[in-house]
Coordinates of C-alpha atoms in Angstrom, one line a residue:
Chain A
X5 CA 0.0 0.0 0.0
X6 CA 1.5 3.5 -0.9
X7 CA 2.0 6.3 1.0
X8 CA -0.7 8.2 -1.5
X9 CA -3.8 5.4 -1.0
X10 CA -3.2 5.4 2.4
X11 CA -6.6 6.8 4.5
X12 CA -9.1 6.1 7.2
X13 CA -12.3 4.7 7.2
X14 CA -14.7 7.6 7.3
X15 CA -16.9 6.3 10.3
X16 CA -13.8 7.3 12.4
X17 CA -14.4 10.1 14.2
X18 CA -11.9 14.1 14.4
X19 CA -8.2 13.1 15.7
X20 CA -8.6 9.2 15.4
X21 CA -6.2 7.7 15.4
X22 CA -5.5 9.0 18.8
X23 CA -2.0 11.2 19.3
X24 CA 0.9 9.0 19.9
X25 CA -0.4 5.9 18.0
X26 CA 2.7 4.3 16.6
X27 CA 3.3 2.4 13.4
X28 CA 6.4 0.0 14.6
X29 CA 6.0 -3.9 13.7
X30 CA 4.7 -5.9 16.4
X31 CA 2.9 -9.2 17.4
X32 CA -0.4 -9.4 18.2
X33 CA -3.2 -11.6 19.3
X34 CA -6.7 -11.5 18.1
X35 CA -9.4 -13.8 19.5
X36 CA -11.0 -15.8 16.1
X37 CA -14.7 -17.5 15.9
X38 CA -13.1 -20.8 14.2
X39 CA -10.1 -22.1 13.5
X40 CA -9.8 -20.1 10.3
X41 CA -9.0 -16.2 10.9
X42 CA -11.9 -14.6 8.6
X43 CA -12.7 -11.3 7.6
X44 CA -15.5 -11.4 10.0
X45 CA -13.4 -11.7 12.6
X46 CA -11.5 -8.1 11.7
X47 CA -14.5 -6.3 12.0
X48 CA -14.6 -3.1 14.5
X49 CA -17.1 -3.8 17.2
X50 CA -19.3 0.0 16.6
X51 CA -19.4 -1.4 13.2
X52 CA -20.9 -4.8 14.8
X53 CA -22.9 -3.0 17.6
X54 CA -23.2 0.8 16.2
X55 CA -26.4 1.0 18.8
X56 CA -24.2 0.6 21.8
X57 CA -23.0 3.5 23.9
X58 CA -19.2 4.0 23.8
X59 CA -17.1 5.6 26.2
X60 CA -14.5 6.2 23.6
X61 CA -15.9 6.2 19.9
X62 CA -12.3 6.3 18.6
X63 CA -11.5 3.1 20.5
X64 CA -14.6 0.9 19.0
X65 CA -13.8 2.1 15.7
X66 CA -9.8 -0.1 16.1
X67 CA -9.5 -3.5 16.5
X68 CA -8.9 -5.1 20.0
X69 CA -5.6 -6.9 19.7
X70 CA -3.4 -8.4 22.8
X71 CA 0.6 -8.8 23.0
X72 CA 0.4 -11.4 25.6
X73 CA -2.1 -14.5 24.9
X74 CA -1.9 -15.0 28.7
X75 CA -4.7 -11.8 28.6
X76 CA -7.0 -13.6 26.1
X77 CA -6.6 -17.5 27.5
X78 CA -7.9 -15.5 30.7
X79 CA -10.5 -14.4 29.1
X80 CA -11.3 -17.6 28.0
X81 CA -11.1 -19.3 31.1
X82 CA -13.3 -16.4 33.0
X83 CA -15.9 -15.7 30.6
X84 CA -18.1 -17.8 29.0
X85 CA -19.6 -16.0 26.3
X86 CA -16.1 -15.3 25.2
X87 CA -15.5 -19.6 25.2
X88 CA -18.4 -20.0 23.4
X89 CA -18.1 -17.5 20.5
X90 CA -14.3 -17.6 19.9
X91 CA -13.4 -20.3 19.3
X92 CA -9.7 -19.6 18.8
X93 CA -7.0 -17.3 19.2
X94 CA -4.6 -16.1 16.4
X95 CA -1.7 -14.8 16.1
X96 CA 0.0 -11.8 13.0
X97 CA 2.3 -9.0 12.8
X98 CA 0.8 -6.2 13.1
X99 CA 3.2 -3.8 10.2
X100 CA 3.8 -0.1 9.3
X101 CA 1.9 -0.4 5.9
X102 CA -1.1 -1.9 8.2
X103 CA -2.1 1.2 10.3
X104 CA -1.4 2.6 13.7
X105 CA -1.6 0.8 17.1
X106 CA -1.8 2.1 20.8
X107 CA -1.7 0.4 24.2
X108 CA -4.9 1.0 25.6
X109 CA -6.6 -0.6 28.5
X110 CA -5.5 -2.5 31.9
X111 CA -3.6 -5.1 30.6
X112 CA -1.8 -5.9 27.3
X113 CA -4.3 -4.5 25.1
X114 CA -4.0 -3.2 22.2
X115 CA -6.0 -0.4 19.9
X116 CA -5.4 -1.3 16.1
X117 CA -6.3 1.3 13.3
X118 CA -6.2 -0.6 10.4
X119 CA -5.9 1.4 7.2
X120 CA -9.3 1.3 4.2
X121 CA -8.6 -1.6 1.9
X122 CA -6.0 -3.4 4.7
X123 CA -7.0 -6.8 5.0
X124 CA -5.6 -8.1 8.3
X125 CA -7.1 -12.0 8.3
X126 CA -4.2 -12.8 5.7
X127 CA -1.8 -11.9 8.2
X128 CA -2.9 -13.4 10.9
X129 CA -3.0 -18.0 11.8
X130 CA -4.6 -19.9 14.0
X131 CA -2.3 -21.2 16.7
X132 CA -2.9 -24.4 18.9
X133 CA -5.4 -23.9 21.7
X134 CA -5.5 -26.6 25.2
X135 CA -8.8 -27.0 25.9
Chain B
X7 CA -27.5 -1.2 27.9
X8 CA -24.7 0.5 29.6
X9 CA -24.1 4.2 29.9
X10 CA -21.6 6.2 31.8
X11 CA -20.7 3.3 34.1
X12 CA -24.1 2.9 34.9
X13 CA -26.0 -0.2 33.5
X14 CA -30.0 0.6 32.7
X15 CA -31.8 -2.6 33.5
X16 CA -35.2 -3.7 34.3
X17 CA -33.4 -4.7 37.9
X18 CA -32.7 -0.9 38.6
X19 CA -30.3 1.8 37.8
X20 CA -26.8 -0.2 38.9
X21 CA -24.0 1.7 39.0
X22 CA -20.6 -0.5 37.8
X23 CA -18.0 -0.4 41.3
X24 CA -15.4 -2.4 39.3
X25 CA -14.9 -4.5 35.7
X26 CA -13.1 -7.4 36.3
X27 CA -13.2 -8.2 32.7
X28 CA -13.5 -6.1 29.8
X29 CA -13.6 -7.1 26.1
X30 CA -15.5 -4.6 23.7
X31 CA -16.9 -3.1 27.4
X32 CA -17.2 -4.7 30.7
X33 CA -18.1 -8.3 30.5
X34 CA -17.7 -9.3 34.3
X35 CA -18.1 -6.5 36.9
X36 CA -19.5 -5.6 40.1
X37 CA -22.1 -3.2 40.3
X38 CA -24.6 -1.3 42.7
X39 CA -28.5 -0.7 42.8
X40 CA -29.6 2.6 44.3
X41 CA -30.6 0.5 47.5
X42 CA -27.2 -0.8 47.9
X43 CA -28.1 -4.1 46.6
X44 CA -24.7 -5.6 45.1
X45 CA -24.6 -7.7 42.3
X46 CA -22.0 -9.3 40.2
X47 CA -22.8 -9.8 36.5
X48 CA -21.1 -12.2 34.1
X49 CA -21.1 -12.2 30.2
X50 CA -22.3 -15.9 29.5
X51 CA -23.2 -15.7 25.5
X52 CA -23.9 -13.6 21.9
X53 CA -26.2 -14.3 19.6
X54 CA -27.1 -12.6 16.7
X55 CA -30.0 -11.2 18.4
X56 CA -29.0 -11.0 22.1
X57 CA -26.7 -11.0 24.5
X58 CA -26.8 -13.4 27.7
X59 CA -25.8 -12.4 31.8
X60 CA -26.1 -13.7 34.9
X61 CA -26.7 -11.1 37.4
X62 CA -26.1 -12.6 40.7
X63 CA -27.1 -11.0 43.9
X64 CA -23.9 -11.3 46.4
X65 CA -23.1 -9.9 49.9
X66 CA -20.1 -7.8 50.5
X67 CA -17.9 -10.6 52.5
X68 CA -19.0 -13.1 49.5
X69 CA -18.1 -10.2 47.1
X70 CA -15.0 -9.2 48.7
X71 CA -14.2 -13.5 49.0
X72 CA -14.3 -13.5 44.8
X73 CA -12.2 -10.7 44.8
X74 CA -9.6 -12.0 46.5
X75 CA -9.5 -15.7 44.8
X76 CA -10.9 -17.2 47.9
X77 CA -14.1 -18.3 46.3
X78 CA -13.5 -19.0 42.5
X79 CA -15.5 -17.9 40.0
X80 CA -17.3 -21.1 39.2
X81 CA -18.4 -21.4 43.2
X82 CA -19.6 -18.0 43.0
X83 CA -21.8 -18.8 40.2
X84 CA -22.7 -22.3 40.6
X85 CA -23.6 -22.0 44.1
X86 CA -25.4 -18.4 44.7
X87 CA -25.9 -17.6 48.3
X88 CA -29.5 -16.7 47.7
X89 CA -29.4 -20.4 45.5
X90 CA -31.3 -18.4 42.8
X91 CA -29.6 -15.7 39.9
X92 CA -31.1 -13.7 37.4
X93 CA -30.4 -14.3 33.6
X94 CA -31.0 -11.4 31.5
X95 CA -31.1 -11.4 27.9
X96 CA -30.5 -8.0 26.4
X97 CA -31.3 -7.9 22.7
X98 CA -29.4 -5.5 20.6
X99 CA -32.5 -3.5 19.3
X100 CA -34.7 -1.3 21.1
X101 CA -33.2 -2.4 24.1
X102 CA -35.1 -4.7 25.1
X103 CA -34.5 -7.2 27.8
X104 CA -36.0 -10.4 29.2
X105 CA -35.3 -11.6 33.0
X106 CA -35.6 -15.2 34.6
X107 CA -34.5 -16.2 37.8
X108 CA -32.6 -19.4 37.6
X109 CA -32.6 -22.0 40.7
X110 CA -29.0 -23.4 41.6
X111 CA -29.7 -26.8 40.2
X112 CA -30.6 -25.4 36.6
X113 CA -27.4 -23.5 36.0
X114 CA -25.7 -25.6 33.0
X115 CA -21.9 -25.7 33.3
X116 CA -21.0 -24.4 30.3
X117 CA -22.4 -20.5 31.4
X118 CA -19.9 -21.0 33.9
X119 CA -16.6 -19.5 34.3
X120 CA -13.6 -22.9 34.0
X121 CA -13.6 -24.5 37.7
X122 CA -10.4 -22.9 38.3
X123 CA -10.8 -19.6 37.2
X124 CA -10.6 -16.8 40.2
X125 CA -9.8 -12.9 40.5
X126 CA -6.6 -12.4 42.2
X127 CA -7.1 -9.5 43.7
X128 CA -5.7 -7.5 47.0
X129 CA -8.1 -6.7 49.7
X130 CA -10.0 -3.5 49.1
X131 CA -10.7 -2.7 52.9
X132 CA -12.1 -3.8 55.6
X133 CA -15.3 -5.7 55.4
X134 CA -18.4 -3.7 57.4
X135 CA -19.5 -6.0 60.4
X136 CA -23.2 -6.3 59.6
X137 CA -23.5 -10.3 59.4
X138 CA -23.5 -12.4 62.3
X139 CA -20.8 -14.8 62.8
X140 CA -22.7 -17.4 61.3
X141 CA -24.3 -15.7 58.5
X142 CA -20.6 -14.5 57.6
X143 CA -19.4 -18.2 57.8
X144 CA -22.3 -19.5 55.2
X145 CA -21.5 -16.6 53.0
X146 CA -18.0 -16.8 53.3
X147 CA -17.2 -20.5 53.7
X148 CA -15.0 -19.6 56.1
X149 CA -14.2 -20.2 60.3
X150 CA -15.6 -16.8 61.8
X151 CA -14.2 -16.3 65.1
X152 CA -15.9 -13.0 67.2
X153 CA -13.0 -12.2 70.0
X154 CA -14.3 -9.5 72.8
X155 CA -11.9 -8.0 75.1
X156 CA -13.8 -6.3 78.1
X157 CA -11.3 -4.1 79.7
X158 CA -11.1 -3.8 83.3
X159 CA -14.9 -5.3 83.7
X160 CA -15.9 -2.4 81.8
X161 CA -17.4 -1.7 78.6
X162 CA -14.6 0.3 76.8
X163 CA -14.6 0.6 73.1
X164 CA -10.5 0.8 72.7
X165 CA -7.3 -0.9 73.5
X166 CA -4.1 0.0 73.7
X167 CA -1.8 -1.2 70.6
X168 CA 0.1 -3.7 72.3
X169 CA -2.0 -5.1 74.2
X170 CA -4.5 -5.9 71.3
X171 CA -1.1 -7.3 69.0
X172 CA 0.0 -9.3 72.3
X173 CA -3.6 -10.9 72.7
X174 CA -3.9 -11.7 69.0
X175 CA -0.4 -13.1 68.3
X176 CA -0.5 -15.5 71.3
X177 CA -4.5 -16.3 70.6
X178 CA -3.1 -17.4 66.9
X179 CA 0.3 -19.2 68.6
X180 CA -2.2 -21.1 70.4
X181 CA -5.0 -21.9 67.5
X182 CA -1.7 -22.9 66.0
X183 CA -0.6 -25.4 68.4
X184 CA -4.2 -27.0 68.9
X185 CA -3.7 -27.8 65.1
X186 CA -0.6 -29.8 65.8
X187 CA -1.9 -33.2 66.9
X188 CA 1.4 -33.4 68.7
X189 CA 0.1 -36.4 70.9
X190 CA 1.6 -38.1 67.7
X191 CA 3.8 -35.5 66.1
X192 CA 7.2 -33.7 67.8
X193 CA 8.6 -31.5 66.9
X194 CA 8.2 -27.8 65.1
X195 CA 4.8 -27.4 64.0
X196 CA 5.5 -27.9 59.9
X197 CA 4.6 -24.7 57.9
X198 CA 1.4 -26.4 56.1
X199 CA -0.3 -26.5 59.3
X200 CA 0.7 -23.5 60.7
X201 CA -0.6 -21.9 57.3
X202 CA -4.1 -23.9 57.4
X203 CA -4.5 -22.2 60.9
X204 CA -3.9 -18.9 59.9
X205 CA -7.1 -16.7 61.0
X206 CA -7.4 -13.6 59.2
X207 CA -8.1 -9.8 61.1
X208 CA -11.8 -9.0 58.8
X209 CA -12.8 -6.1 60.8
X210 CA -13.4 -4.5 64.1
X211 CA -16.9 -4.0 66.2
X212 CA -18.2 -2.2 69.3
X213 CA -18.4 -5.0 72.0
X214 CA -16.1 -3.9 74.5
X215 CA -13.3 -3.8 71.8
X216 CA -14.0 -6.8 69.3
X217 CA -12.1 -8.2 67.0
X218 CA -13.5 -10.6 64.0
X219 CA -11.2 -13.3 63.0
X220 CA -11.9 -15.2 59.6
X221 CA -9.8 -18.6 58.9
X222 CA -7.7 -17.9 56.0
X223 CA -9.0 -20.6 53.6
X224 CA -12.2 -21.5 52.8
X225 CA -13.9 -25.0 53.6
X226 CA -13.9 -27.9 51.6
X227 CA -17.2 -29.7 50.1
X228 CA -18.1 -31.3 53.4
X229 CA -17.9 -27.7 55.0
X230 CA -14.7 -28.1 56.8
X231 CA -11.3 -26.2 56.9
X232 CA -7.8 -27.0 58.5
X233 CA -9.1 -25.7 61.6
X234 CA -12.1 -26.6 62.3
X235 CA -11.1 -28.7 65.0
X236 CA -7.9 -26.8 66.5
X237 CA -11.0 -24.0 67.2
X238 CA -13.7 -26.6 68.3
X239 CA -10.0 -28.3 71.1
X240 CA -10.2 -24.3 71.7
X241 CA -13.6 -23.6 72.6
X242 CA -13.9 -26.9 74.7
X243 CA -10.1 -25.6 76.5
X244 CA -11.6 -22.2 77.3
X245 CA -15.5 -23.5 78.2
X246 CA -13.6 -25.5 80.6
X247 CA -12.7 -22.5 82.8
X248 CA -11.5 -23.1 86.3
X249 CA -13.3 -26.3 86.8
X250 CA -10.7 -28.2 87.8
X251 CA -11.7 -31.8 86.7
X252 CA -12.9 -30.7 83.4
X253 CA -9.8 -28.5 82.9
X254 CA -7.6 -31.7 83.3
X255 CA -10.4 -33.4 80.9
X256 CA -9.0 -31.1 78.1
X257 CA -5.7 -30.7 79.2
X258 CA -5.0 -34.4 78.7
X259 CA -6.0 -33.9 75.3
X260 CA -3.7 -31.6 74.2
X261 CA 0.4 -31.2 73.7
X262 CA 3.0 -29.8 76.1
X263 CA 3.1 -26.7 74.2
X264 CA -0.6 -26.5 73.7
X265 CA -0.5 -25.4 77.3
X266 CA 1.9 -23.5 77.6
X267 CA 0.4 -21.5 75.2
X268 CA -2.7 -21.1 76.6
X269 CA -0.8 -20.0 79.9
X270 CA 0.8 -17.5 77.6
X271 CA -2.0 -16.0 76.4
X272 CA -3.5 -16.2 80.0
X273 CA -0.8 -14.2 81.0
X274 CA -1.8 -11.2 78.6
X275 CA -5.3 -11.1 79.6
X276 CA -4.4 -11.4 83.4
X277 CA -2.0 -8.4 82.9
X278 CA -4.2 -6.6 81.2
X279 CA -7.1 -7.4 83.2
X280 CA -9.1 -8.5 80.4
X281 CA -12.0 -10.6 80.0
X282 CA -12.5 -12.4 76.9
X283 CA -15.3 -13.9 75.1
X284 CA -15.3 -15.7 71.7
X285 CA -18.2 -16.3 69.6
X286 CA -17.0 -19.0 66.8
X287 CA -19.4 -20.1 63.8
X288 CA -18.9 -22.1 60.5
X289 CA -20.2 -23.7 57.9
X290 CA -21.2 -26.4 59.0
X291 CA -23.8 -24.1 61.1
X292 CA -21.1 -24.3 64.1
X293 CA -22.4 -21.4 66.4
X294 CA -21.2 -21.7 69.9
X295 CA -20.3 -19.1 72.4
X296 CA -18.0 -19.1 75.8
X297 CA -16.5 -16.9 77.9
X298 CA -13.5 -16.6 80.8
X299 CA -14.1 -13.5 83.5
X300 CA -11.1 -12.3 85.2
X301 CA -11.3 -13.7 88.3
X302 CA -11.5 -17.2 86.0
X303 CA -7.8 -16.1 84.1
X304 CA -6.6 -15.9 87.8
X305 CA -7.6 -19.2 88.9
X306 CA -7.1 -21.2 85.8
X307 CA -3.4 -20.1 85.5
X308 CA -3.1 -21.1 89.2
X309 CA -4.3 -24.4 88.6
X310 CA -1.8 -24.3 85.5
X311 CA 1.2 -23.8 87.9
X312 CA 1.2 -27.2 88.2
X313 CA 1.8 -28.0 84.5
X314 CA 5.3 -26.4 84.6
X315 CA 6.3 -23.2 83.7
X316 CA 8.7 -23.5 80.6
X317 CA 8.5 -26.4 78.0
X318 CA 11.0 -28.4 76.4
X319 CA 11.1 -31.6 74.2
X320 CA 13.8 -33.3 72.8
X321 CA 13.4 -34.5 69.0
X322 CA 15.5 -36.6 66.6
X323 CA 16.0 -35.0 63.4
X324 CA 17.9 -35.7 60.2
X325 CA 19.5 -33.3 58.3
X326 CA 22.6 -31.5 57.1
X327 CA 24.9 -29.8 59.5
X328 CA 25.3 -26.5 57.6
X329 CA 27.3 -25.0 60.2
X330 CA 29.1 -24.8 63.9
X331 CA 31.0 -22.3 66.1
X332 CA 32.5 -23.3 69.2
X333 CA 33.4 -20.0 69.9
X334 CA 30.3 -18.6 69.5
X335 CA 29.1 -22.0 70.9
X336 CA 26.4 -21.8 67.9
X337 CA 24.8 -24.4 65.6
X338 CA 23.1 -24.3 62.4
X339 CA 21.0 -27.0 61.0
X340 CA 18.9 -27.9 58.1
X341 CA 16.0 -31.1 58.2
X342 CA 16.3 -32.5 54.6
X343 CA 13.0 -31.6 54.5
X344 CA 14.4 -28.1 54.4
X345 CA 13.2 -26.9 58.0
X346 CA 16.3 -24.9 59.5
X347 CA 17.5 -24.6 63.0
X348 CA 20.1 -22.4 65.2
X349 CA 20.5 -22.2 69.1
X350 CA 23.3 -22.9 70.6
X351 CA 26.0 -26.1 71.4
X352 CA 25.1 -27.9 74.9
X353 CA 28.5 -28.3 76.7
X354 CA 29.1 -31.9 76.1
X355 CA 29.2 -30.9 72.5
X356 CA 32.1 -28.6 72.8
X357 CA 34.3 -30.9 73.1
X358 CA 34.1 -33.2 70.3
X359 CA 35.2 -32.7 66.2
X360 CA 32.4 -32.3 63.2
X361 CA 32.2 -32.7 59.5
X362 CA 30.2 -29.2 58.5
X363 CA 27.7 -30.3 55.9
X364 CA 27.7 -33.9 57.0
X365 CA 24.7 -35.8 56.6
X366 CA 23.7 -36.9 61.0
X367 CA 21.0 -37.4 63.0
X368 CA 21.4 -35.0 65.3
X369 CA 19.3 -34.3 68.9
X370 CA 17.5 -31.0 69.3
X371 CA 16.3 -29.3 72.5
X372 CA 13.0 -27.1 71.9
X373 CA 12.3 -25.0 74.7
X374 CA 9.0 -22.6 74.7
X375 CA 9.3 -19.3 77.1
X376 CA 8.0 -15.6 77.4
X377 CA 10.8 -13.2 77.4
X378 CA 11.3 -11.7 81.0
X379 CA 12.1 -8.7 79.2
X380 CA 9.2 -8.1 76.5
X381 CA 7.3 -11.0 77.3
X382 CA 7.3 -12.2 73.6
X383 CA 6.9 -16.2 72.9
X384 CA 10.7 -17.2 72.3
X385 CA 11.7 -20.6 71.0
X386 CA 15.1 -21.5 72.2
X387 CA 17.0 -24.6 70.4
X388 CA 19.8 -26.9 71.9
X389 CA 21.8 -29.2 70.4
X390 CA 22.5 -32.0 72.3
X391 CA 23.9 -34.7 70.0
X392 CA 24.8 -35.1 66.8
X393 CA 25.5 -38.6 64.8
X394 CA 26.9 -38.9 61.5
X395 CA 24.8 -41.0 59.2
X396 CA 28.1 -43.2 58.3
X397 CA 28.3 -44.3 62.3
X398 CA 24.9 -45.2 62.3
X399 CA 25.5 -47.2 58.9
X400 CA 28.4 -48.5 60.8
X401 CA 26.6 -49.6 63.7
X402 CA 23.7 -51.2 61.6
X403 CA 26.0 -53.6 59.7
X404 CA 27.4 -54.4 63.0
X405 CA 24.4 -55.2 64.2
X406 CA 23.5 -57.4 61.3
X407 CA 26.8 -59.3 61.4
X408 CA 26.0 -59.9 65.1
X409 CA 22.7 -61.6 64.7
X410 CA 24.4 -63.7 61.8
X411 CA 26.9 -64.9 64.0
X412 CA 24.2 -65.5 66.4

C-alpha cells in the first residue's frame, strides 16, 4: 500500500487515530470464531454493535488486539460468552503499511487502526489452543 | 444497555464499582443498585439477536471472598448464596430485555466460568460488620471467630496497641498449636499446618473492643477447613474454665506446648485485666459461644502452675549440619526436608570434632518461654547430639553381622 492510498475509514471520528499511536511492527493476538482467521473476525465492534453507547468512539472504531495470549486465555477461562463465541486465538504481525496501534486498556491491550482496503485475516494464523 | 458506568436494566439503575473483565466493554463487573443491593454480572453468550448475563445477587464478604480468589468464579456462580440468579437477555434493538431467575440446580456448566478460574485481587478494605458470625461463615465459607476484650470489667470501646497485637499473636500461637496433633507429632509445627491455621483480622466492632477473626482458607465440600477442629480443642479448652476436673479433661487432650500457650495467652489477659469472650461459627452451622471473666484467668493459671512453667522436648532430626562455632558455641542446621535450625551447642558438645555439611542425625532441645524482658513467645533450640549418618550405617552392619553370628 502506498503512502498516496493510504486513508481512514470515514466512520472514524476528528483526531482518530489517537496522538501518539505508533506504526512499529509488532505481534499481536486477536481472538477468532473458528479455526480459520476470517474477515469477520476483523470487524470493528461500533461497526458490529453501532447501537451501543461507547465511552470512547475512537477506540470501538480499532481492533482489539493483545501482545500477551496470557490476557486472552484469561478471558477464556473467565468468561463464558467469550469460550463460546471464539473459538480460537490467532496470532499476526501487526506492520507499518497496516495502520497505527496504541496500548490501551488495563492489561496488554491493544487499539489497532487498520488502514481502508488493509485486509488483516491474511496476516494473521490460528495457533494451537488446550482446551 | 450500559451508559456512563451505569447499566439501565429492568433490575434498577446499577452503577458498575469495578470491571473485572473487559472485552469490547465490561463483560464481568460488580455493580450497585440505588438501595445498595450488590450484584456481580457475568457475560455468558452472543447471539445474533441478544446477548446473555447472569446477574447474581452477592453480599459484601461473599463479594470481597471472589475478589480476593478465595471463592472462585465457578463457586460463585454455581452456588449463589441466595441459590437463585437472574439471567437477562438483552437484545441489541430497542433495548429490550427479558429476566428469569434461575434456581441453583438449573445453571448448566457451560455458562460457567472454568472450575479454576478466580480474580486475584488484593483486599480492598475492611469488610463492614453487619453479618453475624454465622451468616458470615455460610456466606464466606469460612471459620468466623468474634473475639471480645472487656477491659477492666468495663465496657470500653478501645485498647491500647500492644496489648491488642500481644492478645492476637498468642490467641493465633495457640489456634496454631491445637492444630498440631502433637500427641503423635514432635517437633516444630510444619509450615502447612501452621498456614491452614492462619485466621485472618476482617474487621473490628463495638463490643467492649471486638475483634472478627476469619480462617484464612475457605472450607472444603463437606464444610470443613484445616481448623475446624484446632477452634472446636479451643472452645472446649476455654468453656472448661476453672473447673478443675474438666480442665484436666481437656488438658490431657492436648500437647505440652498447647498449654503452655494457653498459659501465655492467660498471662496477657491477666496483665491486662481483660475478659475475653469468643463467639465461633462455621459452615457447617457451628455457632457456639464461651466466655472466661477475670477472676476465672486468675484461677485457671493457678491451677496451670502445676503444668510447669517452661517447656522443652527433645526431638530426633535428620538433616545436614550446615554450620558450627565453638566459639560462639552456635549451631546451624537444616531437616532434609528443608526446616532450618540455630541455638546454641550444649557443653558436652564442645568438646568433640564435626564434618560441617555432614549428613547426621542429630538431637535438638525445643524450649518454649516468654521473654522476662518483653514478654514475647521465644523458641530457644539446643543441640545435644549429633550422629553422623556413616556411624549409624556403621553400627547397623554391625548389628547385622551380630545376629548372623548368632
Amino acid at each position: 500500500m502506498t503512502e498516496a492510498e493510504r486513508e481512514w475509514p470515514e466512520y472514524y471520528p476528528t483526531d482518530c487515530p489517537k496522538p501518539g499511536a505508533r506504526n512499529d511492527e509488532i505481534g499481536a493476538y486477536r481472538a477468532i470464531k473458528t479455526d480459520t482467521p476470517a474477515p469477520d473476525d476483523f470487524i470493528p465492534v461500533i461497526i458490529l454493535s453501532p447501537e451501543r453507547d461507547y465511552k470512547d468512539i475512537c477506540e470501538a472504531s480499532g481492533l482489539s488486539v493483545f501482545s500477551d495470549v496470557q490476557d486472552l486465555i484469561r478471558k477464556r477461562k473467565r468468561l463464558p460468552g467469550f469460550r463460546k463465541l471464539y473459538k480460537s486465538i490467532a496470532f499476526g504481525t501487526i506492520t507499518p503499511d497496516s495502520g497505527l496501534h496504541m496500548s490501551t486498556g488495563k492489561d496488554s491491550h491493544i487499539t489497532w487502526w487498520v488502514y481502508v482496503g488493509f485486509q488483516p485475516h491474511v496476516y494473521f494464523k490460528a495457533i494451537p489452543m488446550e482446551g | 444497555m450500559i451508559r456512563n458506568n451505569v447499566v439501565y436494566s429492568r433490575l434498577g439503575e446499577l452503577k458498575i464499582l469495578e470491571v473485572f473483565e473487559d472485552y469490547d466493554g465490561p463483560k464481568l463487573f460488580s455493580c450497585e443498585s440505588l438501595s445498595g443491593h450488590k450484584y456481580i454480572v457475568l457475560w455468558i453468550d452472543s447471539t445474533n439477536d441478544f446477548d446473555r448475563w447472569f446477574y447474581l445477587p452477592i453480599s459484601n464478604s461473599r463479594l470481597e471472598s471472589v475478589r480476593q480468589g478465595i471463592i472462585t468464579l465457578f463457586e460463585c456462580f454455581s452456588e449463589p448464596e441466595d441459590r437463585w440468579l437472574w439471567e437477562v437477555k438483552t437484545y441489541h434493538v430497542n433495548n429490550k430485555e427479558e429476566n428469569k431467575q434461575i434456581g441453583i440446580g438449573e445453571i448448566s456448566e457451560e455458562d460457567l466460568p472454568d472450575r479454576e478460574a478466580v480474580l486475584n485481587l488484593k483486599a480492598r478494605r475492611l469488610s463492614e460488620l453487619t453479618d453475624t458470625p454465622l451468616d458470615e461463615a455460610e456466606r464466606s465459607r469460612r471459620e468466623v471467630v468474634d473475639l471480645a476484650l472487656n477491659l477492666n470489667e468495663a465496657h470500653s470501646t478501645e485498647i491500647e496497641s500492644d496489648q491488642l497485637g500481644l492478645v492476637l499473636h498468642r490467641f493465633q500461637s495457640l489456634v496454631r498449636s491445637l492444630g498440631h496433633k502433637s500427641d503423635t507429632v514432635k517437633g516444630r509445627i510444619p509450615k502447612k499446618i501452621e498456614d491452614g491455621n492462619t485466621l485472618m483480622v476482617v474487621g473490628f466492632y463495638a463490643a467492649s473492643f471486638g475483634v472478627r477473626l476469619e480462617s484464612k482458607y475457605n472450607a472444603n465440600l463437606f464444610n470443613y477447613t484445616e481448623m475446624t477442629s484446632s477452634l472446636g480443642m479451643l472452645m472446649d479448652l476455654i468453656e472448661a474454665k476453672d473447673d478443675r476436673q474438666n480442665l484436666l479433661n481437656v488438658l490431657e487432650q492436648l500437647s505440652p506446648k498447647s498449654i503452655a500457650r494457653y498459659r501465655f495467652l492467660l498471662k496477657v489477659l491477666r496483665d491486662g485485666n481483660m475478659a475475653m469472650r469468643l463467639q465461633w461459627a462455621n459452615p457447617l452451622k457451628t455457632d457456639r459461644q464461651v466466655g472466661i471473666s477475670i477472676k476465672e484467668v486468675y484461677s485457671v493459671l493457678e491451677l496451670l502452675k502445676e503444668e510447669g512453667k517452661d517447656v522443652s522436648e527433645i526431638y530426633t532430626l535428620d538433616g545436614t549440619l550446615v554450620g558450627l562455632s565453638k566459639t560462639r558455641k552456635s549451631f546451624e542446621f537444616q531437616t532434609f526436608d528443608g526446616d532450618k535450625f540455630a541455638g546454641i551447642l550444649s557443653e558436652e558438645l564442645l568438646k568433640r570434632q564435626f564434618k560441617i555439611q555432614s549428613d547426621v542425625r542429630v538431637s535438638i532441645e525445643e524450649t518454649l518461654e516468654l521473654s522476662p524482658l518483653t514478654q514475647e513467645e521465644r523458641i530457644t533450640y539446643k543441640l545435644i547430639d549429633v550422629v553422623e549418618f556413616d556411624d549409624i550405617l556403621r553400627q547397623s552392619h554391625n548389628g547385622n553381622n551380630d545376629q548372623e553370628q548368632n
